[in-house]
């Protein structure tokens, strides 16, 4: 346990000091850290899932608090929690099967439902809320055939008390094992998201296209290189993306792959967009309403694209999908960086006379890191699960997250 | 007398120019016949041709070197000399098509006559083949080395040209005023050579100076209009004046133009604009515009309480100079980069923008990035006020920023001042797949602009062609 805590502290420190940059790196580290946490967790006899969830929530709360703007961290924490709940659900479901009860899958016929122990209405309602299963005819018309993953130990089911201890141990080890396997899959998904997204490049980029992008996104770079490998002819306008100037890096990389690239200044975006076929950008995070938190300047590009009816495509891995809604995103989901990127302190020191005007400086320099793009400006999201409309993104959340986990707070043990 | 004009056969002319001279002579003769007796001198076959056909600057016969035939996008309407018949007035309103640089033949001809040797940039952006793209670094030393050979260029004109080339003077008003003052000096030192008509010779000389300026930096629209004014004043000189009287009349005309059209116009604009500033306003401006700066300082003098947001962009970063001046005067300022425009626009109540010109379809032609600012303001329902003197209006129309623009030095994009380790784009010219594009202007569509403040009042963008037409060019300038 102590070494896990050391790992957690180390990671928290890195997040606080912004040493880890980028959602990909943050997501990967978070997943690996949570995997360590889970593998070191000692399993109780009862309510293993609850214990795991508590442990993950405790760590997750610290991680999210360290860097609230890095939404990928929170996403992965919630993904892991969802994984735990799912694995627990499916393992108890198999246990039910083992007891001769219905497995809870939709394929079972009605006859098996009578063998179920009577679940209270509250438990049923809780089950309905937390499983977030896609509705099917059977669920709509009949009782919900699964059990709720409630914090109550399985002992609330009268029959399951009779199970032998060895069975329980087997189940607990299996739960941990399953969860860790699922987390490994998650890590693999995070790593391969670029390839999955790039596979769709051929569907969207054809011949003689002119593409505009701003700044640098690794996903966009792989996307464009994949299209180039399939011998699609296109040219790219890269806006340099001040004040980080990552556009220069992207331009160099694209040119290395043989793509015709032109670097323009950010102010020239409106001027050039009339000759552009498509805008492809990356995102920092995708919110539940389909809005995008993106590097600063991309909202300007989105507005220009809307004006000229140019499709605005956002490419992102699914680990960037966040179940939260962007309330007051300009302030709450933004990082204000150092003014020295914009203004040289030496030049302006004589302008900032702190002696007058009651000591407050006359000059404020604003350097936000992120921009919010509303969903109505986005034409298409391309994720590793395919292409989606912004209005569809809330459904994807149901696949990856549980409604219980939106607020990651350690529950006080009752 | 002014009715002759044999040229000194100092240099060989191409046959085309000779034909052009003959054409011009015939046309002038026709005009002279129509007007009341010999007001206009009839050009002889060898005379210098002041009229500019096809938008090209005429070659004065007394010059050793000729100005290039390239013209900036705006001096196209310089062909409207008073020599034209009155019934051609209607046709005058159609601006002549500008020289397009993808026409190889004309570019070659222009290069042969250039004062400054310009080598074309290796990596040219395809989309802008119709605009000149020259390698920048060699122009200044080249020009400096030619100083003692450039007899026909007056030293004050030369000085202003160098200032344009190096970027010391920038901004529509500043460039126009500097040019007119240089011309004033040149006129003061001018003396008519024997056997020559003052009007024709002086017009030709001015034409050669203009071509020199164009080589240093393409003309802005304000400069183009001022040149049109000057040439029309020269052409309208009564022939009864002596040389010194003519010169002093021209000098006073120039003074009057600068005073009325720029200095006093700015004052009128400022007075109109401060009525739109209320206490508690947050005003946004982009880049550095002389008029907008005057508006803010005047509003401060009047005692209004407001904040200013200065939005700046690469590569010129001219907002920083404006910021320094405003903060020095005690204004509360916020400074940001154009990428953060959506972030800052939440707090802004008004946007004040300057313009290089307003075109006849209401499009505002100004520093690149203005369109982005206007678009963001429109998206947040913030009114956009464009402040532009009336002499900058032009009858040309433009749909987007590609048709006509000025391409700046691409190297400034790869070099970011203050970031020594940002060297990803070093040696960019070696790579044929990579191009850098440095646009200078862009065209803001008229629906983003709420109001244009001119010295004729505050008007909507749709009223600009009315102003250009009803007040006619002469009235606009006089």
Short mmCIF file of N, CA and C in Angstrom, two decimals, chain B residues 125-253:
data_model
loop_
_atom_site.label_atom_id
_atom_site.label_comp_id
_atom_site.label_asym_id
_atom_site.label_seq_id
_atom_site.Cartn_x
_atom_site.Cartn_y
_atom_site.Cartn_z
N UNK B 125 3.49 30.57 -53.35
CA UNK B 125 2.21 29.95 -53.06
C UNK B 125 1.35 30.02 -54.31
N UNK B 126 0.85 28.86 -54.73
CA UNK B 126 0.11 28.76 -55.99
C UNK B 126 -1.08 29.69 -56.04
N UNK B 127 -1.75 29.80 -54.92
CA UNK B 127 -2.98 30.57 -54.89
C UNK B 127 -2.73 32.03 -55.19
N UNK B 128 -1.50 32.46 -55.00
CA UNK B 128 -1.21 33.88 -55.13
C UNK B 128 -0.27 34.15 -56.29
N UNK B 129 -0.40 33.39 -57.32
CA UNK B 129 0.46 33.60 -58.47
C UNK B 129 0.21 34.94 -59.14
N UNK B 130 -0.95 35.53 -58.87
CA UNK B 130 -1.24 36.79 -59.54
C UNK B 130 -0.68 37.98 -58.80
N UNK B 131 0.03 37.74 -57.71
CA UNK B 131 0.60 38.85 -56.94
C UNK B 131 2.11 38.70 -56.92
N UNK B 132 2.82 39.82 -56.79
CA UNK B 132 4.29 39.71 -56.77
C UNK B 132 4.79 39.10 -55.46
N UNK B 133 5.69 38.16 -55.60
CA UNK B 133 6.34 37.60 -54.43
C UNK B 133 7.83 37.66 -54.69
N UNK B 134 8.50 38.54 -53.99
CA UNK B 134 9.93 38.70 -54.22
C UNK B 134 10.71 38.35 -52.97
N UNK B 135 11.94 37.98 -53.19
CA UNK B 135 12.80 37.71 -52.05
C UNK B 135 13.15 39.03 -51.40
N UNK B 136 12.99 39.07 -50.09
CA UNK B 136 13.02 40.36 -49.43
C UNK B 136 14.41 40.83 -49.07
N UNK B 137 15.25 39.97 -48.65
CA UNK B 137 16.45 40.44 -47.97
C UNK B 137 17.37 41.29 -48.81
N UNK B 138 17.31 41.10 -50.14
CA UNK B 138 18.33 41.75 -50.96
C UNK B 138 17.93 43.13 -51.43
N UNK B 139 16.70 43.55 -51.17
CA UNK B 139 16.26 44.80 -51.81
C UNK B 139 16.97 46.01 -51.23
N UNK B 140 17.07 46.03 -49.90
CA UNK B 140 17.61 47.24 -49.28
C UNK B 140 19.08 47.46 -49.65
N UNK B 141 19.93 46.46 -49.50
CA UNK B 141 21.33 46.71 -49.89
C UNK B 141 21.46 47.04 -51.37
N UNK B 142 20.61 46.42 -52.18
CA UNK B 142 20.67 46.68 -53.60
C UNK B 142 20.35 48.13 -53.89
N UNK B 143 19.33 48.61 -53.23
CA UNK B 143 18.91 49.99 -53.45
C UNK B 143 19.97 50.96 -52.94
N UNK B 144 20.54 50.61 -51.80
CA UNK B 144 21.56 51.50 -51.25
C UNK B 144 22.75 51.61 -52.18
N UNK B 145 23.08 50.49 -52.81
CA UNK B 145 24.25 50.53 -53.69
C UNK B 145 23.97 51.34 -54.93
N UNK B 146 22.69 51.50 -55.24
CA UNK B 146 22.38 52.20 -56.49
C UNK B 146 22.18 53.68 -56.27
N UNK B 147 22.42 54.15 -55.07
CA UNK B 147 22.01 55.50 -54.73
C UNK B 147 22.60 56.53 -55.66
N UNK B 148 23.87 56.40 -55.96
CA UNK B 148 24.49 57.44 -56.77
C UNK B 148 24.14 57.34 -58.24
N UNK B 149 23.49 56.21 -58.61
CA UNK B 149 23.08 56.13 -59.99
C UNK B 149 21.68 56.65 -60.20
N UNK B 150 20.98 56.88 -59.12
CA UNK B 150 19.57 57.23 -59.27
C UNK B 150 19.41 58.73 -59.30
N UNK B 151 20.01 59.39 -60.29
CA UNK B 151 19.88 60.84 -60.36
C UNK B 151 18.46 61.33 -60.41
N UNK B 152 17.60 60.71 -61.21
CA UNK B 152 16.28 61.30 -61.36
C UNK B 152 15.45 61.24 -60.10
N UNK B 153 15.85 60.42 -59.14
CA UNK B 153 15.02 60.30 -57.95
C UNK B 153 15.46 61.35 -56.94
N UNK B 154 14.52 62.17 -56.55
CA UNK B 154 14.80 63.21 -55.58
C UNK B 154 15.17 62.57 -54.25
N UNK B 155 16.12 63.14 -53.52
CA UNK B 155 16.56 62.51 -52.26
C UNK B 155 15.45 62.32 -51.23
N UNK B 156 14.51 63.23 -51.14
CA UNK B 156 13.45 63.01 -50.15
C UNK B 156 12.56 61.86 -50.57
N UNK B 157 12.36 61.72 -51.87
CA UNK B 157 11.58 60.58 -52.36
C UNK B 157 12.33 59.28 -52.06
N UNK B 158 13.61 59.33 -52.29
CA UNK B 158 14.43 58.16 -52.04
C UNK B 158 14.37 57.77 -50.57
N UNK B 159 14.43 58.79 -49.71
CA UNK B 159 14.41 58.51 -48.28
C UNK B 159 13.10 57.86 -47.88
N UNK B 160 12.01 58.41 -48.37
CA UNK B 160 10.72 57.83 -48.01
C UNK B 160 10.59 56.41 -48.56
N UNK B 161 11.11 56.20 -49.77
CA UNK B 161 11.06 54.85 -50.33
C UNK B 161 11.80 53.85 -49.47
N UNK B 162 12.97 54.28 -48.97
CA UNK B 162 13.73 53.38 -48.09
C UNK B 162 12.97 53.11 -46.80
N UNK B 163 12.29 54.15 -46.31
CA UNK B 163 11.52 53.94 -45.08
C UNK B 163 10.38 52.96 -45.32
N UNK B 164 9.78 53.01 -46.48
CA UNK B 164 8.74 52.02 -46.79
C UNK B 164 9.33 50.62 -46.82
N UNK B 165 10.47 50.53 -47.47
CA UNK B 165 11.06 49.21 -47.69
C UNK B 165 11.41 48.56 -46.37
N UNK B 166 11.92 49.37 -45.46
CA UNK B 166 12.34 48.78 -44.19
C UNK B 166 11.19 48.65 -43.21
N UNK B 167 10.04 49.23 -43.54
CA UNK B 167 8.91 49.11 -42.63
C UNK B 167 8.87 50.16 -41.54
N UNK B 168 9.72 51.20 -41.67
CA UNK B 168 9.71 52.24 -40.65
C UNK B 168 8.43 53.05 -40.67
N UNK B 169 7.91 53.26 -41.85
CA UNK B 169 6.65 53.97 -41.96
C UNK B 169 5.60 52.96 -42.36
N UNK B 170 4.56 52.83 -41.55
CA UNK B 170 3.49 51.93 -41.95
C UNK B 170 2.17 52.51 -41.46
N UNK B 171 1.12 52.10 -42.10
CA UNK B 171 -0.18 52.70 -41.78
C UNK B 171 -0.58 53.59 -42.93
N UNK B 172 -1.85 53.53 -43.30
CA UNK B 172 -2.32 54.23 -44.50
C UNK B 172 -2.05 55.72 -44.44
N UNK B 173 -2.42 56.36 -43.34
CA UNK B 173 -2.26 57.81 -43.26
C UNK B 173 -0.80 58.22 -43.26
N UNK B 174 0.00 57.49 -42.48
CA UNK B 174 1.41 57.86 -42.37
C UNK B 174 2.11 57.76 -43.71
N UNK B 175 1.83 56.67 -44.42
CA UNK B 175 2.49 56.49 -45.71
C UNK B 175 2.06 57.56 -46.68
N UNK B 176 0.76 57.87 -46.66
CA UNK B 176 0.26 58.87 -47.60
C UNK B 176 0.87 60.23 -47.30
N UNK B 177 0.90 60.61 -46.05
CA UNK B 177 1.45 61.92 -45.70
C UNK B 177 2.93 61.99 -46.05
N UNK B 178 3.66 60.91 -45.74
CA UNK B 178 5.09 60.93 -46.05
C UNK B 178 5.32 61.08 -47.54
N UNK B 179 4.50 60.38 -48.31
CA UNK B 179 4.66 60.46 -49.76
C UNK B 179 4.37 61.86 -50.26
N UNK B 180 3.28 62.47 -49.76
CA UNK B 180 2.91 63.79 -50.25
C UNK B 180 3.95 64.83 -49.85
N UNK B 181 4.48 64.70 -48.64
CA UNK B 181 5.52 65.66 -48.25
C UNK B 181 6.77 65.49 -49.10
N UNK B 182 7.09 64.26 -49.44
CA UNK B 182 8.25 64.04 -50.32
C UNK B 182 8.00 64.67 -51.68
N UNK B 183 6.78 64.52 -52.17
CA UNK B 183 6.45 65.13 -53.45
C UNK B 183 6.52 66.64 -53.36
N UNK B 184 6.11 67.16 -52.24
CA UNK B 184 6.14 68.62 -52.07
C UNK B 184 7.58 69.11 -52.18
N UNK B 185 8.49 68.39 -51.51
CA UNK B 185 9.90 68.75 -51.61
C UNK B 185 10.39 68.66 -53.05
N UNK B 186 9.97 67.59 -53.70
CA UNK B 186 10.44 67.38 -55.07
C UNK B 186 9.92 68.49 -55.98
N UNK B 187 8.70 68.91 -55.75
CA UNK B 187 8.14 69.97 -56.58
C UNK B 187 8.85 71.28 -56.29
N UNK B 188 9.18 71.47 -55.02
CA UNK B 188 9.87 72.71 -54.67
C UNK B 188 11.20 72.81 -55.40
N UNK B 189 11.88 71.65 -55.52
CA UNK B 189 13.19 71.69 -56.18
C UNK B 189 13.11 71.49 -57.67
N UNK B 190 11.91 71.38 -58.18
CA UNK B 190 11.77 71.06 -59.58
C UNK B 190 11.96 72.30 -60.43
N UNK B 191 12.58 72.10 -61.57
CA UNK B 191 12.62 73.20 -62.54
C UNK B 191 12.40 72.59 -63.90
N UNK B 192 11.58 73.25 -64.66
CA UNK B 192 11.22 72.69 -65.95
C UNK B 192 12.44 72.69 -66.86
N UNK B 193 12.76 71.57 -67.43
CA UNK B 193 13.84 71.58 -68.41
C UNK B 193 13.41 72.39 -69.62
N UNK B 194 14.37 72.94 -70.35
CA UNK B 194 14.01 73.73 -71.53
C UNK B 194 13.34 72.84 -72.57
N UNK B 195 12.53 73.44 -73.38
CA UNK B 195 11.82 72.74 -74.45
C UNK B 195 10.77 71.77 -73.92
N UNK B 196 10.38 71.94 -72.69
CA UNK B 196 9.42 70.97 -72.15
C UNK B 196 8.25 71.70 -71.53
N UNK B 197 7.10 71.02 -71.55
CA UNK B 197 5.92 71.57 -70.89
C UNK B 197 5.95 71.17 -69.43
N UNK B 198 5.62 72.14 -68.58
CA UNK B 198 5.66 71.87 -67.14
C UNK B 198 4.73 70.74 -66.78
N UNK B 199 3.52 70.80 -67.31
CA UNK B 199 2.52 69.83 -66.89
C UNK B 199 2.95 68.42 -67.23
N UNK B 200 3.34 68.25 -68.47
CA UNK B 200 3.68 66.90 -68.91
C UNK B 200 4.90 66.39 -68.20
N UNK B 201 5.88 67.25 -68.10
CA UNK B 201 7.14 66.79 -67.54
C UNK B 201 7.00 66.48 -66.06
N UNK B 202 6.27 67.37 -65.37
CA UNK B 202 6.11 67.14 -63.95
C UNK B 202 5.30 65.87 -63.70
N UNK B 203 4.25 65.69 -64.50
CA UNK B 203 3.47 64.47 -64.34
C UNK B 203 4.33 63.23 -64.58
N UNK B 204 5.18 63.34 -65.57
CA UNK B 204 6.04 62.19 -65.85
C UNK B 204 6.99 61.93 -64.69
N UNK B 205 7.51 63.02 -64.13
CA UNK B 205 8.43 62.85 -63.01
C UNK B 205 7.73 62.22 -61.82
N UNK B 206 6.54 62.73 -61.55
CA UNK B 206 5.78 62.14 -60.45
C UNK B 206 5.52 60.66 -60.73
N UNK B 207 5.24 60.37 -61.98
CA UNK B 207 5.01 58.98 -62.34
C UNK B 207 6.22 58.11 -62.05
N UNK B 208 7.39 58.65 -62.34
CA UNK B 208 8.58 57.85 -62.08
C UNK B 208 8.80 57.67 -60.59
N UNK B 209 8.50 58.70 -59.82
CA UNK B 209 8.62 58.54 -58.36
C UNK B 209 7.66 57.48 -57.85
N UNK B 210 6.47 57.50 -58.43
CA UNK B 210 5.47 56.53 -57.99
C UNK B 210 5.94 55.11 -58.29
N UNK B 211 6.52 54.93 -59.46
CA UNK B 211 6.99 53.58 -59.76
C UNK B 211 8.11 53.17 -58.82
N UNK B 212 8.92 54.15 -58.43
CA UNK B 212 9.95 53.81 -57.44
C UNK B 212 9.32 53.37 -56.13
N UNK B 213 8.29 54.09 -55.70
CA UNK B 213 7.63 53.69 -54.46
C UNK B 213 7.03 52.31 -54.58
N UNK B 214 6.48 52.03 -55.75
CA UNK B 214 5.85 50.72 -55.91
C UNK B 214 6.89 49.62 -55.77
N UNK B 215 8.08 49.88 -56.29
CA UNK B 215 9.09 48.85 -56.15
C UNK B 215 9.49 48.64 -54.70
N UNK B 216 9.48 49.73 -53.94
CA UNK B 216 9.84 49.57 -52.54
C UNK B 216 8.76 48.81 -51.80
N UNK B 217 7.55 49.22 -52.01
CA UNK B 217 6.44 48.52 -51.38
C UNK B 217 5.19 48.86 -52.17
N UNK B 218 4.36 47.87 -52.47
CA UNK B 218 3.15 48.18 -53.25
C UNK B 218 2.33 49.28 -52.59
N UNK B 219 1.73 50.11 -53.41
CA UNK B 219 1.01 51.26 -52.89
C UNK B 219 -0.21 50.85 -52.09
N UNK B 220 -0.50 51.63 -51.10
CA UNK B 220 -1.77 51.42 -50.41
C UNK B 220 -2.84 52.22 -51.15
N UNK B 221 -4.08 51.94 -50.82
CA UNK B 221 -5.17 52.59 -51.55
C UNK B 221 -5.18 54.08 -51.24
N UNK B 222 -4.84 54.44 -50.02
CA UNK B 222 -4.81 55.86 -49.68
C UNK B 222 -3.77 56.59 -50.52
N UNK B 223 -2.62 55.97 -50.70
CA UNK B 223 -1.58 56.58 -51.53
C UNK B 223 -2.05 56.70 -52.97
N UNK B 224 -2.73 55.68 -53.45
CA UNK B 224 -3.20 55.72 -54.83
C UNK B 224 -4.16 56.88 -55.06
N UNK B 225 -5.06 57.06 -54.11
CA UNK B 225 -6.02 58.18 -54.26
C UNK B 225 -5.30 59.52 -54.19
N UNK B 226 -4.30 59.62 -53.33
CA UNK B 226 -3.58 60.89 -53.23
C UNK B 226 -2.82 61.19 -54.52
N UNK B 227 -2.28 60.15 -55.13
CA UNK B 227 -1.55 60.35 -56.39
C UNK B 227 -2.52 60.80 -57.48
N UNK B 228 -3.69 60.20 -57.49
CA UNK B 228 -4.70 60.63 -58.46
C UNK B 228 -5.03 62.10 -58.28
N UNK B 229 -5.17 62.49 -57.03
CA UNK B 229 -5.47 63.88 -56.75
C UNK B 229 -4.36 64.79 -57.28
N UNK B 230 -3.13 64.40 -56.97
CA UNK B 230 -2.02 65.27 -57.36
C UNK B 230 -1.93 65.40 -58.87
N UNK B 231 -2.10 64.30 -59.53
CA UNK B 231 -2.00 64.34 -60.99
C UNK B 231 -3.13 65.15 -61.59
N UNK B 232 -4.30 65.05 -60.97
CA UNK B 232 -5.40 65.85 -61.53
C UNK B 232 -5.14 67.33 -61.27
N UNK B 233 -4.54 67.66 -60.15
CA UNK B 233 -4.23 69.07 -59.90
C UNK B 233 -3.17 69.58 -60.86
N UNK B 234 -2.19 68.73 -61.14
CA UNK B 234 -1.17 69.16 -62.08
C UNK B 234 -1.79 69.39 -63.45
N UNK B 235 -2.66 68.45 -63.80
CA UNK B 235 -3.24 68.57 -65.14
C UNK B 235 -4.15 69.78 -65.24
N UNK B 236 -4.71 70.18 -64.11
CA UNK B 236 -5.66 71.30 -64.16
C UNK B 236 -4.97 72.65 -64.04
N UNK B 237 -3.65 72.66 -63.96
CA UNK B 237 -2.96 73.95 -63.82
C UNK B 237 -3.24 74.83 -65.03
N UNK B 238 -3.66 76.04 -64.81
CA UNK B 238 -3.85 76.94 -65.96
C UNK B 238 -2.51 77.25 -66.60
N UNK B 239 -2.53 77.38 -67.92
CA UNK B 239 -1.27 77.54 -68.62
C UNK B 239 -0.69 78.93 -68.50
N UNK B 240 -1.47 79.80 -67.93
CA UNK B 240 -0.99 81.18 -67.85
C UNK B 240 -0.05 81.36 -66.66
N UNK B 241 0.04 80.37 -65.83
CA UNK B 241 0.88 80.52 -64.64
C UNK B 241 2.34 80.38 -64.99
N UNK B 242 3.14 81.13 -64.28
CA UNK B 242 4.58 80.92 -64.44
C UNK B 242 4.97 79.70 -63.64
N UNK B 243 6.24 79.34 -63.83
CA UNK B 243 6.65 78.09 -63.19
C UNK B 243 6.60 78.21 -61.68
N UNK B 244 7.09 79.32 -61.15
CA UNK B 244 7.11 79.41 -59.68
C UNK B 244 5.71 79.46 -59.13
N UNK B 245 4.82 80.14 -59.85
CA UNK B 245 3.44 80.19 -59.37
C UNK B 245 2.82 78.80 -59.40
N UNK B 246 3.11 78.11 -60.49
CA UNK B 246 2.53 76.76 -60.58
C UNK B 246 3.04 75.89 -59.45
N UNK B 247 4.34 75.98 -59.20
CA UNK B 247 4.91 75.15 -58.14
C UNK B 247 4.29 75.49 -56.80
N UNK B 248 4.15 76.78 -56.52
CA UNK B 248 3.61 77.12 -55.20
C UNK B 248 2.14 76.73 -55.13
N UNK B 249 1.44 76.81 -56.25
CA UNK B 249 0.04 76.38 -56.21
C UNK B 249 -0.06 74.90 -55.90
N UNK B 250 0.82 74.14 -56.53
CA UNK B 250 0.80 72.69 -56.25
C UNK B 250 1.15 72.41 -54.81
N UNK B 251 2.13 73.11 -54.31
CA UNK B 251 2.50 72.86 -52.93
C UNK B 251 1.36 73.19 -51.98
N UNK B 252 0.68 74.28 -52.26
CA UNK B 252 -0.44 74.62 -51.37
C UNK B 252 -1.57 73.62 -51.55
N UNK B 253 -1.73 73.07 -52.77
CA UNK B 253 -2.74 72.02 -52.96
C UNK B 253 -2.42 70.82 -52.10
#
